[in-house]
XYZ file of C-alpha atoms in Angstrom:
666
model
C 36.094 110.001 206.092
C 36.126 107.572 209.021
C 34.566 104.250 208.028
C 32.997 103.617 211.431
C 31.189 106.941 211.514
C 30.040 106.382 207.947
C 28.372 103.112 208.838
C 25.807 104.866 211.003
C 24.766 107.347 208.306
C 21.169 106.644 207.126
C 22.082 107.786 203.626
C 25.010 105.393 203.546
C 22.910 102.577 204.923
C 20.323 103.016 202.195
C 23.049 103.040 199.586
C 24.538 99.841 200.966
C 21.123 98.220 200.883
C 20.861 98.943 197.197
C 24.424 98.024 196.268
C 24.973 94.988 198.468
C 21.742 93.532 199.712
C 20.183 92.799 196.361
C 23.272 91.451 194.630
C 24.266 87.798 195.164
C 27.300 87.465 197.389
C 28.374 84.015 196.265
C 28.883 82.980 192.676
C 26.284 80.475 191.572
C 26.458 77.849 188.849
C 26.973 79.323 185.357
C 23.857 80.837 183.838
C 22.464 78.609 181.076
C 19.106 80.226 180.337
C 17.954 82.465 177.466
C 19.935 85.687 177.189
C 18.200 89.063 176.721
C 19.373 90.510 173.406
C 18.821 94.040 172.127
C 17.630 94.592 168.535
C 18.906 97.980 167.433
C 16.701 98.401 164.372
C 13.427 97.756 166.196
C 14.585 99.145 169.564
C 13.227 95.979 171.153
C 14.540 93.093 173.251
C 14.405 89.424 172.321
C 15.881 86.257 173.855
C 18.641 84.181 172.277
C 20.764 81.235 173.355
C 24.571 81.308 173.423
C 24.701 80.145 169.789
C 22.679 83.175 168.708
C 19.470 81.254 168.017
C 16.253 83.020 168.870
C 14.440 81.154 171.656
C 10.926 82.416 170.905
C 9.384 85.089 168.692
C 8.046 87.611 171.194
C 9.838 90.918 171.700
C 9.744 93.432 174.544
C 10.566 97.025 175.430
C 12.871 95.766 178.191
C 14.027 92.284 179.188
C 16.136 90.752 181.972
C 17.660 87.394 182.837
C 15.664 84.354 183.894
C 15.614 83.359 187.542
C 13.868 80.190 188.686
C 12.297 79.825 185.240
C 10.766 83.314 185.050
C 12.031 86.643 183.714
C 10.892 90.224 184.129
C 9.967 92.024 180.901
C 8.563 95.456 180.209
C 5.758 96.059 177.742
C 4.177 99.465 177.207
C 5.667 100.819 180.437
C 4.614 97.957 182.742
C 6.594 95.033 184.132
C 5.327 91.464 183.827
C 6.697 87.918 184.062
C 7.259 85.396 181.262
C 8.353 81.759 181.202
C 11.055 80.282 178.957
C 8.521 79.773 176.166
C 7.852 83.508 176.108
C 4.358 83.130 177.563
C 3.062 85.689 180.051
C 2.545 83.767 183.281
C 1.989 86.748 185.600
C 0.070 89.233 183.489
C -0.208 92.013 186.058
C 1.029 95.505 185.209
C 3.607 96.332 187.878
C 5.357 99.666 188.193
C 8.462 97.834 189.465
C 9.233 94.127 189.556
C 12.253 92.136 190.705
C 13.739 88.734 189.982
C 12.340 85.634 191.663
C 14.406 84.094 194.430
C 13.305 81.112 196.511
C 9.832 81.375 195.012
C 9.200 85.039 195.849
C 9.726 88.347 194.028
C 9.479 91.965 195.163
C 7.005 94.066 193.155
C 5.320 97.452 193.298
C 2.013 98.642 191.856
C 1.505 102.301 190.857
C -0.054 103.323 194.190
C 1.572 100.862 196.591
C 4.876 100.207 198.269
C 6.897 97.053 197.616
C 5.574 93.629 198.591
C 6.343 89.986 197.832
C 4.407 87.812 195.377
C 4.632 84.097 194.624
C 4.869 82.503 191.172
C 1.085 82.558 190.814
C 1.154 86.331 191.172
C -0.476 86.170 194.606
C 0.477 88.752 197.196
C 2.391 87.307 200.149
C 3.606 90.277 202.241
C 1.431 91.613 205.037
C 2.970 95.072 204.815
C 4.432 97.340 202.152
C 7.959 98.715 202.088
C 9.976 101.553 200.607
C 12.637 99.047 199.560
C 12.432 95.280 199.639
C 15.364 92.965 199.027
C 15.595 89.615 197.314
C 14.206 86.784 199.389
C 17.320 84.724 200.191
C 18.268 82.125 202.760
C 14.636 81.889 203.817
C 14.345 85.544 204.778
C 13.734 88.939 203.195
C 14.796 92.393 204.366
C 12.365 95.300 204.074
C 12.817 98.997 204.784
C 9.927 101.185 205.994
C 9.554 104.135 208.339
C 13.346 104.582 208.513
C 13.812 101.070 209.930
C 14.663 97.580 208.666
C 12.656 94.393 209.248
C 13.104 90.681 208.570
C 10.300 88.901 206.687
C 9.648 85.153 206.444
C 8.252 83.128 203.519
C 4.652 83.816 204.608
C 5.211 87.575 204.430
C 5.210 88.010 208.204
C 7.707 90.304 209.931
C 9.758 88.129 212.274
C 12.347 90.630 213.539
C 12.967 94.351 213.746
C 13.043 97.223 213.784
C 16.780 97.646 213.192
C 18.768 100.701 212.214
C 20.399 98.511 209.579
C 20.617 94.863 208.498
C 23.426 93.911 206.141
C 22.368 90.655 204.462
C 22.826 86.998 205.316
C 25.916 84.856 204.855
C 26.274 81.471 206.523
C 22.870 81.953 208.156
C 23.810 85.168 209.963
C 23.632 88.904 209.320
C 25.099 91.724 211.334
C 22.708 94.478 212.367
C 22.934 97.776 214.200
C 20.731 99.386 216.833
C 21.725 102.694 218.414
C 25.218 102.344 216.919
C 25.693 98.951 218.563
C 26.373 95.910 216.373
C 25.198 92.325 216.792
C 24.065 89.341 214.702
C 20.622 87.957 213.839
C 19.883 84.550 212.286
C 17.426 83.695 209.496
C 14.726 82.815 212.045
C 14.774 86.384 213.297
C 16.489 85.433 216.544
C 19.191 87.645 218.033
C 22.062 85.158 217.938
C 24.811 87.521 219.128
C 23.840 90.518 221.217
C 24.599 94.057 219.951
C 27.598 94.791 222.156
C 30.163 95.666 219.484
C 31.287 98.954 218.003
C 31.405 97.507 214.477
C 31.054 94.158 212.723
C 31.461 92.391 209.401
C 29.860 89.389 207.694
C 30.781 85.779 208.408
C 33.313 84.156 206.087
C 34.310 80.514 206.565
C 32.551 80.459 209.940
C 34.224 83.566 211.377
C 33.486 87.295 211.517
C 35.456 90.355 212.544
C 34.072 92.585 215.297
C 35.335 95.794 216.849
C 35.112 95.945 220.616
C 34.150 99.094 222.547
C 37.818 99.815 223.322
C 38.675 99.902 219.597
C 40.431 96.536 219.443
C 39.432 93.781 217.022
C 38.895 90.038 217.270
C 37.349 87.149 215.385
C 34.196 85.463 216.642
C 32.639 82.174 215.566
C 28.995 81.489 214.711
C 28.186 81.008 218.402
C 29.603 84.415 219.288
C 32.733 83.056 220.957
C 35.818 85.251 220.637
C 38.431 82.947 219.096
C 41.394 85.348 218.869
C 42.914 87.805 221.311
C 41.545 91.334 221.031
C 44.289 93.458 219.474
C 44.874 96.353 217.115
C 45.038 94.167 214.040
C 45.718 95.899 210.732
C 42.539 96.851 208.860
C 40.549 93.684 209.646
C 37.218 95.120 208.519
C 38.426 97.017 205.501
C 37.353 95.954 202.021
C 38.073 93.282 200.911
C 37.128 91.121 203.861
C 39.064 88.058 205.001
C 39.114 85.981 208.169
C 42.168 83.859 207.382
C 44.998 86.109 208.557
C 45.792 88.171 211.663
C 48.082 91.059 210.672
C 49.974 93.094 213.303
C 52.560 95.839 213.101
C 55.835 95.447 215.000
C 58.846 97.685 215.511
C 60.672 95.705 212.834
C 57.774 95.613 210.354
C 54.800 93.223 210.418
C 53.736 89.729 211.379
C 51.069 87.577 209.779
C 49.487 84.832 211.869
C 46.816 82.227 211.284
C 43.571 82.228 213.256
C 45.033 79.790 215.756
C 47.937 82.153 216.434
C 50.615 80.380 214.401
C 53.136 82.808 212.942
C 53.196 82.537 209.149
C 55.363 85.522 208.265
C 57.691 88.033 209.887
C 58.705 90.790 207.518
C 60.395 94.161 207.493
C 57.561 95.558 205.397
C 54.692 97.486 206.975
C 51.684 95.571 205.681
C 48.639 97.824 205.444
C 46.087 95.292 204.195
C 45.458 91.851 202.811
C 44.912 92.040 199.045
C 43.791 88.687 197.644
C 44.787 85.033 197.911
C 48.206 85.048 199.675
C 49.180 88.588 198.676
C 49.530 91.663 200.882
C 49.962 95.392 200.263
C 52.680 97.257 202.159
C 53.702 100.905 202.416
C 57.369 101.800 202.518
C 56.663 104.589 205.024
C 58.969 106.952 203.159
C 56.432 108.491 200.822
C 57.291 106.039 198.090
C 53.829 104.560 197.979
C 52.556 100.995 198.010
C 54.089 97.687 197.017
C 53.086 94.010 197.201
C 54.568 90.973 198.948
C 53.485 87.340 199.150
C 52.993 85.107 202.199
C 56.666 84.110 202.046
C 57.743 87.742 202.386
C 58.972 88.036 198.809
C 58.594 91.495 197.330
C 56.490 90.898 194.224
C 55.840 94.517 193.229
C 58.220 97.205 194.440
C 56.879 100.242 196.272
C 56.105 103.288 194.204
C 52.392 102.942 193.509
C 49.602 105.211 194.652
C 47.495 102.107 195.262
C 47.371 98.397 194.509
C 43.834 96.991 194.477
C 42.270 93.544 194.318
C 40.517 92.011 191.316
C 38.104 89.145 190.735
C 40.718 87.300 188.680
C 44.326 86.200 188.908
C 45.751 89.713 188.610
C 45.858 93.007 190.510
C 45.069 96.610 189.599
C 47.897 99.120 190.026
C 47.619 102.904 190.083
C 50.237 105.607 189.781
C 49.652 109.309 189.160
C 45.944 108.687 188.437
C 46.779 106.105 185.782
C 45.753 102.454 186.059
C 47.236 99.221 184.772
C 47.174 95.458 185.372
C 49.929 93.303 186.872
C 50.097 89.560 187.359
C 50.485 87.876 190.772
C 54.139 87.376 189.824
C 54.637 91.141 189.595
C 54.967 91.241 185.815
C 53.241 93.969 183.852
C 50.296 92.803 181.740
C 48.604 96.097 180.863
C 50.718 99.265 181.213
C 49.477 101.898 183.707
C 48.220 104.423 181.184
C 44.451 104.182 181.656
C 42.264 106.700 183.447
C 40.289 104.242 185.561
C 39.524 100.579 186.175
C 36.027 99.213 186.681
C 35.234 95.748 188.035
C 31.889 94.174 187.086
C 30.372 90.650 187.163
C 31.724 90.107 183.644
C 35.266 91.219 184.435
C 37.490 94.277 184.604
C 37.263 97.234 182.233
C 40.007 99.782 181.639
C 38.932 103.331 180.810
C 40.765 105.622 178.409
C 39.072 108.957 177.793
C 35.426 108.079 177.184
C 36.242 104.550 176.045
C 36.130 101.318 178.043
C 37.944 98.112 177.077
C 37.237 94.683 178.588
C 40.272 92.875 179.951
C 40.372 89.353 178.493
C 42.152 87.409 181.209
C 42.737 84.245 179.180
C 44.476 86.197 176.425
C 46.037 88.686 178.877
C 45.067 91.596 176.679
C 42.368 94.217 176.326
C 39.534 93.550 173.920
C 39.374 95.752 170.843
C 35.685 96.471 171.211
C 35.032 100.005 172.448
C 32.359 100.718 175.054
C 31.399 104.179 176.220
C 29.780 103.635 179.620
C 29.104 101.073 182.333
C 25.401 101.744 183.003
C 23.905 100.914 186.381
C 21.703 97.848 186.662
C 18.431 98.613 188.511
C 18.630 97.195 192.032
C 15.781 94.723 191.535
C 17.584 92.823 188.763
C 20.523 90.440 188.840
C 23.111 90.192 186.090
C 24.577 86.669 186.423
C 28.249 86.132 187.068
C 30.042 86.094 183.732
C 27.776 88.700 182.130
C 27.989 92.471 182.034
C 25.745 95.383 181.130
C 27.523 97.853 178.844
C 26.856 100.827 176.632
C 28.320 101.590 173.197
C 27.310 105.042 172.001
C 23.614 105.194 172.961
C 23.062 101.421 172.875
C 22.828 99.396 176.105
C 23.179 95.617 175.959
C 24.742 92.556 177.604
C 28.093 90.907 176.952
C 29.725 87.784 178.388
C 33.223 87.190 179.709
C 34.465 86.078 176.277
C 33.427 89.406 174.784
C 30.367 88.040 172.967
C 27.775 90.772 172.526
C 24.062 90.072 172.814
C 22.808 92.676 170.394
C 21.439 92.612 166.848
C 23.117 95.640 165.353
C 21.930 97.800 162.531
C 25.446 98.449 161.299
C 26.706 99.413 157.873
C 30.214 98.049 157.488
C 32.467 99.571 154.876
C 35.820 98.403 153.564
C 38.804 100.262 154.964
C 42.242 99.673 153.466
C 45.180 99.882 155.834
C 48.837 100.793 155.354
C 49.665 97.117 154.753
C 47.345 97.053 151.729
C 44.888 94.764 153.497
C 41.223 95.522 154.170
C 39.468 95.910 157.532
C 35.748 96.183 158.243
C 34.752 99.517 159.749
C 31.453 100.869 161.021
C 30.667 103.712 158.630
C 28.867 105.616 161.400
C 31.066 105.197 164.473
C 34.387 104.495 162.786
C 34.861 101.440 165.019
C 36.953 98.692 163.447
C 35.240 95.311 163.454
C 38.283 93.431 162.201
C 42.018 93.722 161.743
C 43.566 94.696 158.396
C 43.689 91.101 157.145
C 41.362 90.751 154.142
C 42.407 90.682 150.479
C 38.877 91.152 149.118
C 35.347 91.677 150.421
C 32.311 90.412 148.502
C 28.591 91.219 148.467
C 26.628 90.283 151.572
C 23.695 87.898 151.440
C 21.438 87.057 154.375
C 23.793 88.927 156.763
C 26.798 86.873 155.614
C 29.739 88.731 154.085
C 32.243 86.869 151.854
C 35.815 87.865 152.739
C 39.133 86.639 151.332
C 42.165 86.094 153.538
C 45.499 84.843 152.203
C 43.906 83.916 148.876
C 41.058 81.858 150.354
C 37.422 82.791 150.901
C 35.487 82.527 154.142
C 32.548 84.369 155.670
C 32.062 87.095 158.265
C 28.699 87.124 160.052
C 26.958 90.491 160.280
C 24.780 89.069 163.061
C 27.560 87.994 165.432
C 30.307 90.225 163.941
C 32.700 87.328 163.831
C 34.294 85.078 161.216
C 31.989 82.054 161.194
C 33.070 80.103 158.085
C 36.755 79.118 157.714
C 38.950 80.426 154.903
C 39.220 77.282 152.778
C 37.316 78.088 149.567
C 38.714 79.037 146.160
C 35.606 80.900 144.973
C 32.202 81.961 146.304
C 29.094 82.939 144.402
C 28.826 86.671 143.750
C 25.443 86.885 145.465
C 26.464 84.920 148.554
C 23.760 83.302 150.696
C 20.140 82.620 149.750
C 17.756 80.210 151.475
C 20.492 79.720 154.086
C 22.903 78.212 151.529
C 25.791 79.540 149.467
C 27.567 77.974 146.459
C 31.326 77.732 147.069
C 34.200 76.166 145.151
C 36.867 73.911 146.620
C 39.372 71.660 144.871
C 37.893 72.456 141.460
C 34.263 71.586 142.322
C 31.263 73.530 143.569
C 28.985 72.644 146.468
C 26.718 74.377 148.970
C 27.432 75.257 152.625
C 25.300 76.690 155.435
C 26.146 79.674 157.644
C 28.318 77.561 159.925
C 30.397 76.264 157.021
C 28.788 72.820 157.117
C 28.534 71.158 153.689
C 24.830 70.685 152.912
C 25.088 69.736 149.203
C 28.278 67.869 148.173
C 30.972 69.341 145.919
C 29.843 67.551 142.750
C 29.294 70.428 140.298
C 31.371 72.210 137.683
C 29.193 75.309 138.101
C 26.669 76.314 140.761
C 24.394 79.302 141.195
C 22.537 80.936 144.084
C 19.124 79.516 144.952
C 16.087 81.382 143.658
C 12.610 80.408 144.859
C 13.955 77.144 146.207
C 15.694 76.080 142.985
C 19.218 76.525 141.628
C 20.915 75.901 138.280
C 24.000 73.695 138.438
C 26.228 72.302 135.707
C 27.849 68.894 135.440
C 30.052 68.701 132.379
C 28.142 70.478 129.598
C 24.680 69.751 130.968
C 22.634 71.998 133.217
C 20.281 70.758 135.898
C 17.776 72.240 138.290
C 18.232 71.124 141.929
C 16.218 71.753 145.093
C 17.468 72.794 148.540
C 18.362 69.208 149.404
C 20.467 68.849 146.238
C 17.926 66.619 144.478
C 17.890 66.989 140.675
C 14.431 68.128 139.598
C 15.000 68.245 135.843
C 17.548 68.851 133.121
C 16.604 72.182 131.634
C 17.628 75.770 131.051
C 14.437 77.040 132.667
C 13.417 77.446 136.261
C 9.992 75.969 135.392
C 9.111 73.597 132.578
C 6.070 74.949 130.629
C 5.791 71.642 128.766
C 5.404 69.459 131.849
C 2.055 67.692 132.227
C -0.210 69.414 134.742
C -3.866 69.036 135.688
C -6.364 71.363 134.047
C -6.574 74.829 135.526
C -9.996 74.999 137.194
C -11.641 73.738 134.052
C -10.393 76.889 132.335
C -12.610 79.054 134.555
C -10.432 81.999 135.529
C -12.629 83.860 138.030
C -10.692 84.382 141.258
C -7.312 85.676 142.401
C -4.048 84.109 141.268
C -0.420 84.691 142.031
C 1.020 84.458 138.515
C 4.790 84.269 138.214
C 6.169 85.221 134.832
C 9.609 83.955 133.953
C 10.554 84.268 130.289
C 10.359 86.970 127.636
C 10.450 86.232 123.901
C 10.930 88.506 120.944
C 7.425 88.809 119.607
C 3.841 88.230 120.693
C 3.483 86.184 117.520
C 6.443 83.896 118.239
C 5.707 80.231 118.709
C 7.278 78.815 121.892
C 9.993 76.318 121.094
C 11.055 73.791 123.683
C 14.566 74.549 124.936
C 14.566 78.087 123.525
C 16.766 80.455 125.544
C 14.870 83.443 126.923
C 15.205 86.264 129.448
C 13.799 86.337 132.985
C 11.593 89.302 133.874
C 11.418 91.275 137.114
C 8.995 90.442 139.938
C 5.957 88.173 140.357
C 2.545 89.666 139.581
C -0.761 89.342 141.357
C -3.722 89.166 139.005
C -7.337 89.311 140.055
C -9.651 87.971 137.360
C -13.425 88.534 137.172
C -15.988 87.526 134.561
C -16.887 90.250 132.080
C -20.478 91.262 132.723
C -21.029 92.198 129.067
C -19.590 89.196 127.253
C -18.647 85.792 128.610
C -15.977 85.658 125.935
C -13.874 88.184 127.850
C -12.553 88.602 131.385
C -11.677 91.690 133.376
C -8.457 91.482 135.362
C -6.353 93.769 137.543
C -2.561 93.529 137.539
C -0.343 94.463 140.499
C 3.384 94.230 139.860
C 6.711 95.940 140.332
C 7.639 94.848 136.817
C 6.543 96.420 133.534
C 2.939 96.998 134.537
C 2.964 98.770 137.877
C -0.132 99.806 139.741
C -3.633 98.533 139.126
C -5.228 98.645 135.691
C -8.184 96.905 134.078
C -7.610 94.991 130.852
C -9.398 92.377 128.777
C -8.239 88.958 127.724
C -9.770 86.473 125.351
C -9.697 82.785 126.024
C -8.265 80.636 123.238
C -11.136 78.416 122.215
C -10.506 74.697 122.202
C -7.546 74.853 124.591
C -8.249 74.194 128.227
C -4.660 74.680 129.329
C -3.059 77.542 127.441
C -4.363 81.104 127.332
C -2.963 83.791 125.064
C -3.890 87.383 125.823
C -2.648 90.919 125.324
C -2.242 93.694 127.911
C -3.375 97.016 126.525
C -1.416 99.561 128.515
C -1.443 103.328 128.530
C -1.040 104.713 125.038
C 0.916 102.335 122.868
C 2.643 100.009 125.371
C 1.371 96.476 124.951
C 2.578 93.112 126.124
C 1.632 89.563 125.101
C 1.536 86.717 127.640
C 0.887 83.016 127.526
C -0.325 81.333 130.716
C -0.586 77.745 131.710
C -2.328 76.549 134.854
C -2.224 80.032 136.303
C 1.479 80.530 135.595
C 2.716 82.938 132.942
C 5.265 80.829 131.097
C 6.066 83.189 128.230
C 5.780 86.948 127.878
C 7.014 89.750 125.678
C 8.537 92.989 126.764
C 6.396 96.121 126.222
C 6.211 96.858 122.502
C 4.755 99.504 120.262
C 2.150 98.230 117.853
C 0.854 100.219 114.895
C -1.013 103.390 115.775
């Protein structure tokens, strides 16, 4: 298809508007705002920072990147705007909404066309449009009634109609009217009259134009033709450049600078500029394409179906419908065995079957993570440079150029032993490997942290980031891993506690250490056991989590009416046993919730209802009798169904001793 005839096609023009007009041309400063993160389990979106910390608690059905302090989110089928605290600042239900740019955003209500709003949610545009681009360089481009118009910051149309307007670079945009091309500035003024057969955007102060006779030349921002009009080689073909003038000669090709200085004479027939100082040539003998540099050195020999540009320091090669990656020195980096290559703001992906792999330029290798599609980003949203929108199975989420994934997965990892006898972590559902075969052992996860042993030392693998986050320097780890954000680990013969980053939070001072339970943990120094808190402070020297003998204030004057969260800890052999200080006993199951009410028949008794996942499940009504003369301790018996009975002793609302269910005499 001829490119010049294509440019006048309305269908093509609309497609270009979507693909080019709304996407930033120039890379901006690195994005440093909150990152939209998909939560697989809840099928919701949240915002996290680059360290994985949640920025605020709200979640959404859809979420996009922040621009000028605001982000578009979707709730219950409508688009709205939030600030970086997660607060709704424009709480209007839009059918479509775009990112803010220069204080304006394009939106659409259910029964309207597109129009601009400001950050207060106030309508700015006078008219409505079928499509409406980002407001950039002080001007917006709207499409209505099969024509394009320029719009200023007040919403007023300042130029148009045009058959097409491309988008502004360096304060100018080419436009077409009746298949004639010219340039308009951001004030809506026709800066260069439409006298050309074709045109391209300004780069470094120059733009290519095609004259009515089919020759090409460069013009400057004032419209002055600064080069002779000649049949230069592909000057308006993608990718654009205004640095070189390429001409064919009988001997091969010449490359000149804009001022006419000859830079290269070569025997090769150059067919296009590629990137930097590299050019693609065709051997003219059916052997395909090759690559030379500005010095005329053949970097890649002919024989390729195509050699294409990239956004990095490498090129894409294709032969027999297979794609690979070569360096600018002509050396192979990725062999040409892939079905397709796909360039995105985050980088280049190589496709094999239905799998996509991200090329990691720093490592010069393909990432191991498998993606299954490169979904389109709706035209009204911008994915910042360095981020990409990907799909793995049915899940769509964002990644960055380092391969970090912004998704909270609901993944069940299983151990998978390889031929080398080592263990890898594999997704039980997809079969995807999340690690190499490098682990000797894998422990029990706690708080999304998985203990793994490598080369005889323990570290931790995060099930939130799917990366090793704690180094392999520990001799032992507690069997139950993390609790309360801390895990007991052993190093150099002593135990201490680390957080999820591997930072020591409680020093390695203990001969034994256990996982925290309800904010307390048992540790051992020598032959003595102690109870410590989350800061490592010793609370008491005891074998019990709570000390029933400690002095406490009276429990509501021994008036039990009300609701109490009673935690029972220890079981003894008999309801008739006398508690002995220091006696070893067994911990029961779960806390109970007891609601106590005064007995309406006798003040000597109380009614109470027990809710528990322990021995007495469900809700039942029992009686208890208060021990006379003791304002602190209460001894009572639960009469269960049939013959199951249990004796408890409480103190200050806490059950400090209890028996297991027993059978008394019938």
